[in-house]
mmCIF file of C-alpha atoms and ligand atoms in Angstrom:
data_model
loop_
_atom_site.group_PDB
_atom_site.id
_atom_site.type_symbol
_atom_site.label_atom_id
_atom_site.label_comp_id
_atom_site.label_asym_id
_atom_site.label_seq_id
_atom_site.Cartn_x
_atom_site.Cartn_y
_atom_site.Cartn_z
ATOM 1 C CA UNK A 234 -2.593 -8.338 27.063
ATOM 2 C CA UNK A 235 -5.159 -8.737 24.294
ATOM 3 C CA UNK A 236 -4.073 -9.035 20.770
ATOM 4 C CA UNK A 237 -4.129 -6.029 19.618
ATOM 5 C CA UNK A 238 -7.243 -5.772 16.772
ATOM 6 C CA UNK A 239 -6.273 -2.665 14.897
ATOM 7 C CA UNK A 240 -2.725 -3.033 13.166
ATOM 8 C CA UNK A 241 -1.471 -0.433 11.218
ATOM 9 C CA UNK A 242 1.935 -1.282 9.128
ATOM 10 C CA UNK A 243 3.192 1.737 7.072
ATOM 11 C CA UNK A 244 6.716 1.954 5.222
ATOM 12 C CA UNK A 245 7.973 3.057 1.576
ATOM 13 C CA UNK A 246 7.487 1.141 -1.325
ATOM 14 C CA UNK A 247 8.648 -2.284 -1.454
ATOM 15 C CA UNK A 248 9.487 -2.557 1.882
ATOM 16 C CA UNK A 249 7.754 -5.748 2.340
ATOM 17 C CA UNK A 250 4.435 -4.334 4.521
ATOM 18 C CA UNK A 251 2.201 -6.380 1.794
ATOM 19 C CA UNK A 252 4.263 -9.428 2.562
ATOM 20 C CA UNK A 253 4.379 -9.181 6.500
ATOM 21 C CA UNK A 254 0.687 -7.647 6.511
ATOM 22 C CA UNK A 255 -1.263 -10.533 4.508
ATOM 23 C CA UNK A 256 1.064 -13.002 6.282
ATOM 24 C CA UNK A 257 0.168 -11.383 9.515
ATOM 25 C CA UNK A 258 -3.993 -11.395 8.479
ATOM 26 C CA UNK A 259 -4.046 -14.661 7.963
ATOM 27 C CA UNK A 260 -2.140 -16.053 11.095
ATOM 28 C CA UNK A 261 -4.635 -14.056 13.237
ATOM 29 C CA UNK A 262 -7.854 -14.790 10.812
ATOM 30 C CA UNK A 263 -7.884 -10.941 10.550
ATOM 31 C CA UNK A 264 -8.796 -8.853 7.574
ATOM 32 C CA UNK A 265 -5.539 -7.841 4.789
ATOM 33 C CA UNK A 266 -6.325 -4.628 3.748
ATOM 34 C CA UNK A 267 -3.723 -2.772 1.337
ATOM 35 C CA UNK A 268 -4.597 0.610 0.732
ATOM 36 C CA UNK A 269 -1.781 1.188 -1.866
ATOM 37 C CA UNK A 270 -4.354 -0.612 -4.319
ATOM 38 C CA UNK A 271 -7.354 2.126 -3.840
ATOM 39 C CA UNK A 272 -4.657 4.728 -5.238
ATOM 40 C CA UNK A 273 -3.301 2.468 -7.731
ATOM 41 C CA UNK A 274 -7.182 2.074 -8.896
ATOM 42 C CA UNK A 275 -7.433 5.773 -8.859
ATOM 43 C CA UNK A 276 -4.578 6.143 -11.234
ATOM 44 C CA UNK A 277 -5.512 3.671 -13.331
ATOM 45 C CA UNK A 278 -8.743 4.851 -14.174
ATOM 46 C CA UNK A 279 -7.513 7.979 -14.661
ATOM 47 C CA UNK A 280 -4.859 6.869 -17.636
ATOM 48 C CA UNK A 281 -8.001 4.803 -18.174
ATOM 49 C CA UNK A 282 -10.185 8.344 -19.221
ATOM 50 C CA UNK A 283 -7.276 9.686 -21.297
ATOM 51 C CA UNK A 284 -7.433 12.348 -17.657
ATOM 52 C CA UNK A 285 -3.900 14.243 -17.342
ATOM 53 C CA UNK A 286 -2.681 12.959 -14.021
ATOM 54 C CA UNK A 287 -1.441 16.793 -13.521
ATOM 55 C CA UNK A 288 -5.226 17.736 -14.085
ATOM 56 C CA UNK A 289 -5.751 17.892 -9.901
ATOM 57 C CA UNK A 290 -9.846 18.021 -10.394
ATOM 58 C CA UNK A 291 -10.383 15.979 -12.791
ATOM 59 C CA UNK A 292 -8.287 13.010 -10.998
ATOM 60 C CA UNK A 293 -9.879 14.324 -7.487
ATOM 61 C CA UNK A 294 -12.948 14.328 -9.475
ATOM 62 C CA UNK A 295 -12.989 10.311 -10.421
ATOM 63 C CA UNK A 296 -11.644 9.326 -7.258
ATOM 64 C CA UNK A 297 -15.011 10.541 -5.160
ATOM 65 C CA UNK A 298 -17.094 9.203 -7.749
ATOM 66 C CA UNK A 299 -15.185 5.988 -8.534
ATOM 67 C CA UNK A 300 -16.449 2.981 -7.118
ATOM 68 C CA UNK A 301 -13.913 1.244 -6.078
ATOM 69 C CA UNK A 302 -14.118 -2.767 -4.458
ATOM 70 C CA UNK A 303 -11.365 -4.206 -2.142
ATOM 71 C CA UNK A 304 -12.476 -7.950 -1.685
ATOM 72 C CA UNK A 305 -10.630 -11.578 -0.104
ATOM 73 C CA UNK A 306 -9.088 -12.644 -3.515
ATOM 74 C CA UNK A 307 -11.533 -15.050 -6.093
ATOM 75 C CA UNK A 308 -8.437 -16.502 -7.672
ATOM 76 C CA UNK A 309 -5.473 -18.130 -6.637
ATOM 77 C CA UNK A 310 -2.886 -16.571 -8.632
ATOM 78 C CA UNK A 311 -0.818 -14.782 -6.377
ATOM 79 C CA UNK A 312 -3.237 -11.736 -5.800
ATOM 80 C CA UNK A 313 -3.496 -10.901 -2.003
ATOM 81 C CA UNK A 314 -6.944 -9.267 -2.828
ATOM 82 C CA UNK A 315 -9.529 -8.650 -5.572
ATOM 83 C CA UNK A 316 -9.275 -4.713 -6.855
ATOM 84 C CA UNK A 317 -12.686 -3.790 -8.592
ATOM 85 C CA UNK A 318 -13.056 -0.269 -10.043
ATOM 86 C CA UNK A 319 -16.620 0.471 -11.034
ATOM 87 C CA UNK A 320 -16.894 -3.687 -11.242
ATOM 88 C CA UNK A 321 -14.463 -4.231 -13.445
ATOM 89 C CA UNK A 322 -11.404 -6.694 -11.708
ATOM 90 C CA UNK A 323 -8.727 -4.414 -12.656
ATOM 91 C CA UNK A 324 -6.327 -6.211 -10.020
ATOM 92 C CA UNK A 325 -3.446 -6.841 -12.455
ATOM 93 C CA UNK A 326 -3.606 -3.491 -13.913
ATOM 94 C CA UNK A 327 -3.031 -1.761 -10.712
ATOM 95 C CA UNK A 328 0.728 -3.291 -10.956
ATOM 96 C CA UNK A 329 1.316 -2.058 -14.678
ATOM 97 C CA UNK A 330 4.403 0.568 -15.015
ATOM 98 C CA UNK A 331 2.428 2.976 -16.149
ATOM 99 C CA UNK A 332 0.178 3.002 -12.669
ATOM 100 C CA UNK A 333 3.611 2.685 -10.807
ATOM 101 C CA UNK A 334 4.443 5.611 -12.556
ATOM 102 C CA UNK A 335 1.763 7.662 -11.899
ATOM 103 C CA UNK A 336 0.415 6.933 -8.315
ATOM 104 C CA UNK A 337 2.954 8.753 -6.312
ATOM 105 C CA UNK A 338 1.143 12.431 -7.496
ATOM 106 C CA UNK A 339 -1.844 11.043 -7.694
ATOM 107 C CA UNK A 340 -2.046 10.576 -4.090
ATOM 108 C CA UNK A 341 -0.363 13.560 -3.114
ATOM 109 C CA UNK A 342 -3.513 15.343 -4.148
ATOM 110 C CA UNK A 343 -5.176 16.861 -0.970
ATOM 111 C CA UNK A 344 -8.745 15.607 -1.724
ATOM 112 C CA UNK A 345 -7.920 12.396 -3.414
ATOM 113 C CA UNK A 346 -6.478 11.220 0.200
ATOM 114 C CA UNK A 347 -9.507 12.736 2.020
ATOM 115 C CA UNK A 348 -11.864 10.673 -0.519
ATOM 116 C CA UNK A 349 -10.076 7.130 0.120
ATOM 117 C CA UNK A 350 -8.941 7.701 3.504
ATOM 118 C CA UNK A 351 -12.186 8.475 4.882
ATOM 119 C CA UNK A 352 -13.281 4.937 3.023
ATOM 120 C CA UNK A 353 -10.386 3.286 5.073
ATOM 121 C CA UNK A 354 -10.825 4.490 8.222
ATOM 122 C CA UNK A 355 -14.665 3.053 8.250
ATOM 123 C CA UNK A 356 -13.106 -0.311 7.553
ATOM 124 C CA UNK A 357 -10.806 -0.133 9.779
ATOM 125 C CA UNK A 358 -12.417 0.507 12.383
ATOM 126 C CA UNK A 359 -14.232 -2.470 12.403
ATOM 127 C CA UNK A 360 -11.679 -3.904 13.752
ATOM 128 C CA UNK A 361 -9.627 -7.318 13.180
ATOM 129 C CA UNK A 362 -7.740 -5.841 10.770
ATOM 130 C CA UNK A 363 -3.838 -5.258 9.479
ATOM 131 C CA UNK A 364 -4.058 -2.050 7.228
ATOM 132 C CA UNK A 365 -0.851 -1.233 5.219
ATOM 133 C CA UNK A 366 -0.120 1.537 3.746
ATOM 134 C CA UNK A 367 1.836 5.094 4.092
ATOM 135 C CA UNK A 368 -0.178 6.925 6.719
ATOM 136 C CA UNK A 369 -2.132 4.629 8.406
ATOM 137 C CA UNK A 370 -0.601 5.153 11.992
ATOM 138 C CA UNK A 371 -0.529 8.594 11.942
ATOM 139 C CA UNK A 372 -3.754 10.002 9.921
ATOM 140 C CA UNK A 373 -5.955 6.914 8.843
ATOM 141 C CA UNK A 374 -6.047 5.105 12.186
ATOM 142 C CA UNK A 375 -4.386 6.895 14.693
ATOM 143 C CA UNK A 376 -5.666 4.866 17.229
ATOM 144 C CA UNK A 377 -3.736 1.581 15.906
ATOM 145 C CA UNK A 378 -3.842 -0.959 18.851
ATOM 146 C CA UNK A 379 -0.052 -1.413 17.393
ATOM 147 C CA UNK A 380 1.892 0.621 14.695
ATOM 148 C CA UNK A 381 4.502 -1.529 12.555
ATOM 149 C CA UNK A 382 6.947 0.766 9.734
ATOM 150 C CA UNK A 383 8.694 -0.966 7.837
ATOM 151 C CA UNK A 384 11.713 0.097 6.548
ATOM 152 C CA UNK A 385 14.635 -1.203 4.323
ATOM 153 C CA UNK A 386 17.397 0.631 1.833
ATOM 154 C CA UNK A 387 16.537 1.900 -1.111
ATOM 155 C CA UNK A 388 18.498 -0.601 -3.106
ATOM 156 C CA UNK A 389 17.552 -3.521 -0.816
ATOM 157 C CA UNK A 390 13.757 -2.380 -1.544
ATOM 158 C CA UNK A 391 14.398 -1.958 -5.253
ATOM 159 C CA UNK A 392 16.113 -5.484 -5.671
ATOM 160 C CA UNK A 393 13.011 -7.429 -3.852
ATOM 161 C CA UNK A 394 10.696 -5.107 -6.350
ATOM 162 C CA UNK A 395 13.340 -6.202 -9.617
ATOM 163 C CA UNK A 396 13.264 -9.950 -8.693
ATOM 164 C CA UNK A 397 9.260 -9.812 -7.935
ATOM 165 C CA UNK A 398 8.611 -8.351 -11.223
ATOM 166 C CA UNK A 399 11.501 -10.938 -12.806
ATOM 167 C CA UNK A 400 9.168 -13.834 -10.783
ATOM 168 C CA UNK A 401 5.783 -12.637 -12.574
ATOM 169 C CA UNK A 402 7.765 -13.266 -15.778
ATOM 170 C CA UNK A 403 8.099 -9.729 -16.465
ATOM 171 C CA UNK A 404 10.813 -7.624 -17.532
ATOM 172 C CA UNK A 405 13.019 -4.924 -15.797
ATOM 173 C CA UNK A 406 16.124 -3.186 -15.185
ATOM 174 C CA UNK A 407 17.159 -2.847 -11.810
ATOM 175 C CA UNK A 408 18.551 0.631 -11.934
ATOM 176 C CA UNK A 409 14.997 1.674 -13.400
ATOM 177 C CA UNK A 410 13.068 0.220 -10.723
ATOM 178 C CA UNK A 411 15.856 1.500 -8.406
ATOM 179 C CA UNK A 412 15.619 5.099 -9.862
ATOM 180 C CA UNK A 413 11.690 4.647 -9.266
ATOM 181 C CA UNK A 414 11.699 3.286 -6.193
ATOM 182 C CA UNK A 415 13.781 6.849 -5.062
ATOM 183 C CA UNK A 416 11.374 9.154 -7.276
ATOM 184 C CA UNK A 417 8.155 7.687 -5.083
ATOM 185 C CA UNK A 418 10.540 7.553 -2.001
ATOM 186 C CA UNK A 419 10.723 11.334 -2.886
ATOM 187 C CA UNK A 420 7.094 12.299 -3.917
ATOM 188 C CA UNK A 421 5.594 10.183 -0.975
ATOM 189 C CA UNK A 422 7.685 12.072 1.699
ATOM 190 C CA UNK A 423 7.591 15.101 0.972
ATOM 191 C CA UNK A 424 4.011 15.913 0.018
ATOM 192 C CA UNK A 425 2.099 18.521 2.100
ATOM 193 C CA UNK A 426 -1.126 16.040 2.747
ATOM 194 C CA UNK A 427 -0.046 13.064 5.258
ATOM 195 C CA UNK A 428 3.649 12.367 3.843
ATOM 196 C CA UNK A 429 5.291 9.328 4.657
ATOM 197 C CA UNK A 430 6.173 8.744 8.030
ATOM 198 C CA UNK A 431 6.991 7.190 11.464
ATOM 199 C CA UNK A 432 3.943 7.854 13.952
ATOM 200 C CA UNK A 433 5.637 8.563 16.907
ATOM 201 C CA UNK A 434 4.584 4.896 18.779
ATOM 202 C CA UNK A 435 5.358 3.132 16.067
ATOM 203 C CA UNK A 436 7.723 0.023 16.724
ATOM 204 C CA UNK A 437 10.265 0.830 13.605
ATOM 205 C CA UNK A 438 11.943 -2.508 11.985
ATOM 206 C CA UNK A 439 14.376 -2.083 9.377
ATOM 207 C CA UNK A 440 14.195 -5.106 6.952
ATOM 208 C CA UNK A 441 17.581 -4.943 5.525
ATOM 209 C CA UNK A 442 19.234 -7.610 6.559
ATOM 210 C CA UNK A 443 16.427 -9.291 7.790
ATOM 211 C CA UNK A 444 14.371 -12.401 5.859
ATOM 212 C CA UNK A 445 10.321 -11.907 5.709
ATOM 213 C CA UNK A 446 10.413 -14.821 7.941
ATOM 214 C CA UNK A 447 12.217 -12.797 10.578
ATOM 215 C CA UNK A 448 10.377 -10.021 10.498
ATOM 216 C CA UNK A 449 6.939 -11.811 10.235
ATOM 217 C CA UNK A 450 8.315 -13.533 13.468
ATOM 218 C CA UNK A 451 9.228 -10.579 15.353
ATOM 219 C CA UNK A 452 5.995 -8.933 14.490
ATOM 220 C CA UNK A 453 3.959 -12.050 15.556
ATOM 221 C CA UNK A 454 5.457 -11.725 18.896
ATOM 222 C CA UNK A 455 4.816 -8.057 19.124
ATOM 223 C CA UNK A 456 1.138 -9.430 18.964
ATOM 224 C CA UNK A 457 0.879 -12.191 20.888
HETATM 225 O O1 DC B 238 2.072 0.550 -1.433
HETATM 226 P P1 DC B 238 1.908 0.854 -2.902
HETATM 227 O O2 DC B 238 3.193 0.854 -3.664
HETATM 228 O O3 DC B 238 0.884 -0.004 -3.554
HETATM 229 O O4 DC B 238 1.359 2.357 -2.927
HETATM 230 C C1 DC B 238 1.093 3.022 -4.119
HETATM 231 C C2 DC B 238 1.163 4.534 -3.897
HETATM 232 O O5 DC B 238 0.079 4.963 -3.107
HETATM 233 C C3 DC B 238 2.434 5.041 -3.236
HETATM 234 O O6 DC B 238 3.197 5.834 -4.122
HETATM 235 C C4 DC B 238 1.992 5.879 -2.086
HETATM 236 C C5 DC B 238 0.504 5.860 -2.113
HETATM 237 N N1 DC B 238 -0.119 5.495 -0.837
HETATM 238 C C6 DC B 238 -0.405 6.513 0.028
HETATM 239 O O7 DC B 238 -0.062 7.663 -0.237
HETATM 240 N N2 DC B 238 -1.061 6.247 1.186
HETATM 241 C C7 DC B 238 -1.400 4.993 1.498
HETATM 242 N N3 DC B 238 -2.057 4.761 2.640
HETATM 243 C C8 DC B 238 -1.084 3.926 0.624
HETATM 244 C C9 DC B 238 -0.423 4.212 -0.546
#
């Protein structure tokens, strides 16, 4: 069997697809393509305007006019990609709390997914690619040559995101980033426009008691 060219790896937040994905990209020489970060840009240029994220057409508005860049990283310091909105590198600022607070109903608006998705799916279908993200398997790229989700407990998720953040030499509290991770969990799920879920082939792996070693290796052999 050929290795499989289009892979699609959805799964909440934090669940580790970035980590498996990007791992995954480079072990095939395939493109890493996150599309969590073209909402996050989104978002961020909205707070950016002064736009009320509630304000559905003026968000919807500046995400089909935005430019918005998804290169192979310049720098090495720990980005897994290079986030450009109208040419500024905003790559960092896509991770601020404020954008983590805002991005879940910013991409629940109907014509905000239609904008980026349709952007995704051209790359994607390129081929050589892993594309992460929440509905990649079952709207972006249904025809994934294999469909990974991702899944792990919401306070298994929320303790990787606390000791990430506590890595970058940031600060947190875990029952914060728990209590966020469970408000997204919420938003991203139950939205009418392509919620988060399990395509129906999708191989399912839940993380939680499994290292990112294991699950990049069972992965790997799904591939090869
Ligand atoms: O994976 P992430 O945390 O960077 O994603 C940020 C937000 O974007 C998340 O709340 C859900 C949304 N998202 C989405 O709706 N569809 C995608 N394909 C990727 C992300």
């Amino acid at each position: 069997m050929p290795i499989p060219s289009i892979i699609a790896i959805d799964g909440p937040a934090a669940s580790g697809k970035s980590t498996l994905g990007r791992r995954l990209a480079d072990s095939l020489s395939y493109l890493f393509f996150d599309t969590g970060v073209m909402y996050r840009a989104v978002t961020w240029g909205s707070l950016q305007h002064g736009l009320e994220i509630s304000d559905e057409a003026a968000v919807t508005s500046l995400a089909e006019t935005a430019q918005i860049d998804v290169r192979p990283p310049s720098k090495e310091d720990g980005r897994a990609c290079d986030v450009l909105l109208d040419g500024v590198d905003i790559t960092w600022e896509t991770r601020r709390a404020d954008v983590e607070a805002n991005v879940s109903p910013v991409s629940a608006y109907r014509d905000v997914r239609k904008a980026l998705a349709s952007q995704q799916r051209r790359i994607g279908l390129r081929g050589r690619v892993v594309m992460v993200g929440r509905d990649i398997g079952t709207v972006v790229l249904p025809e994934a040559d294999l469909k990974i989700y991702l899944d792990a407990s919401a306070p298994e998720r929320a303790s990787r995101r606390y000791k990430e953040i506590l890595q970058r030499g940031g600060q947190a509290d875990y029952d914060q980033v728990l209590a966020g991770v469970r408000s997204r969990d919420e938003i991203d799920s139950n939205r009418a426009f392509s919620p988060l879920r399990a395509a129906e082939d999708a191989v399912i792996i839940d993380s939680d008691k499994l290292s990112a070693e294991e699950v990049f290796a069972k992965v790997e052999a799904l591939c090869r």
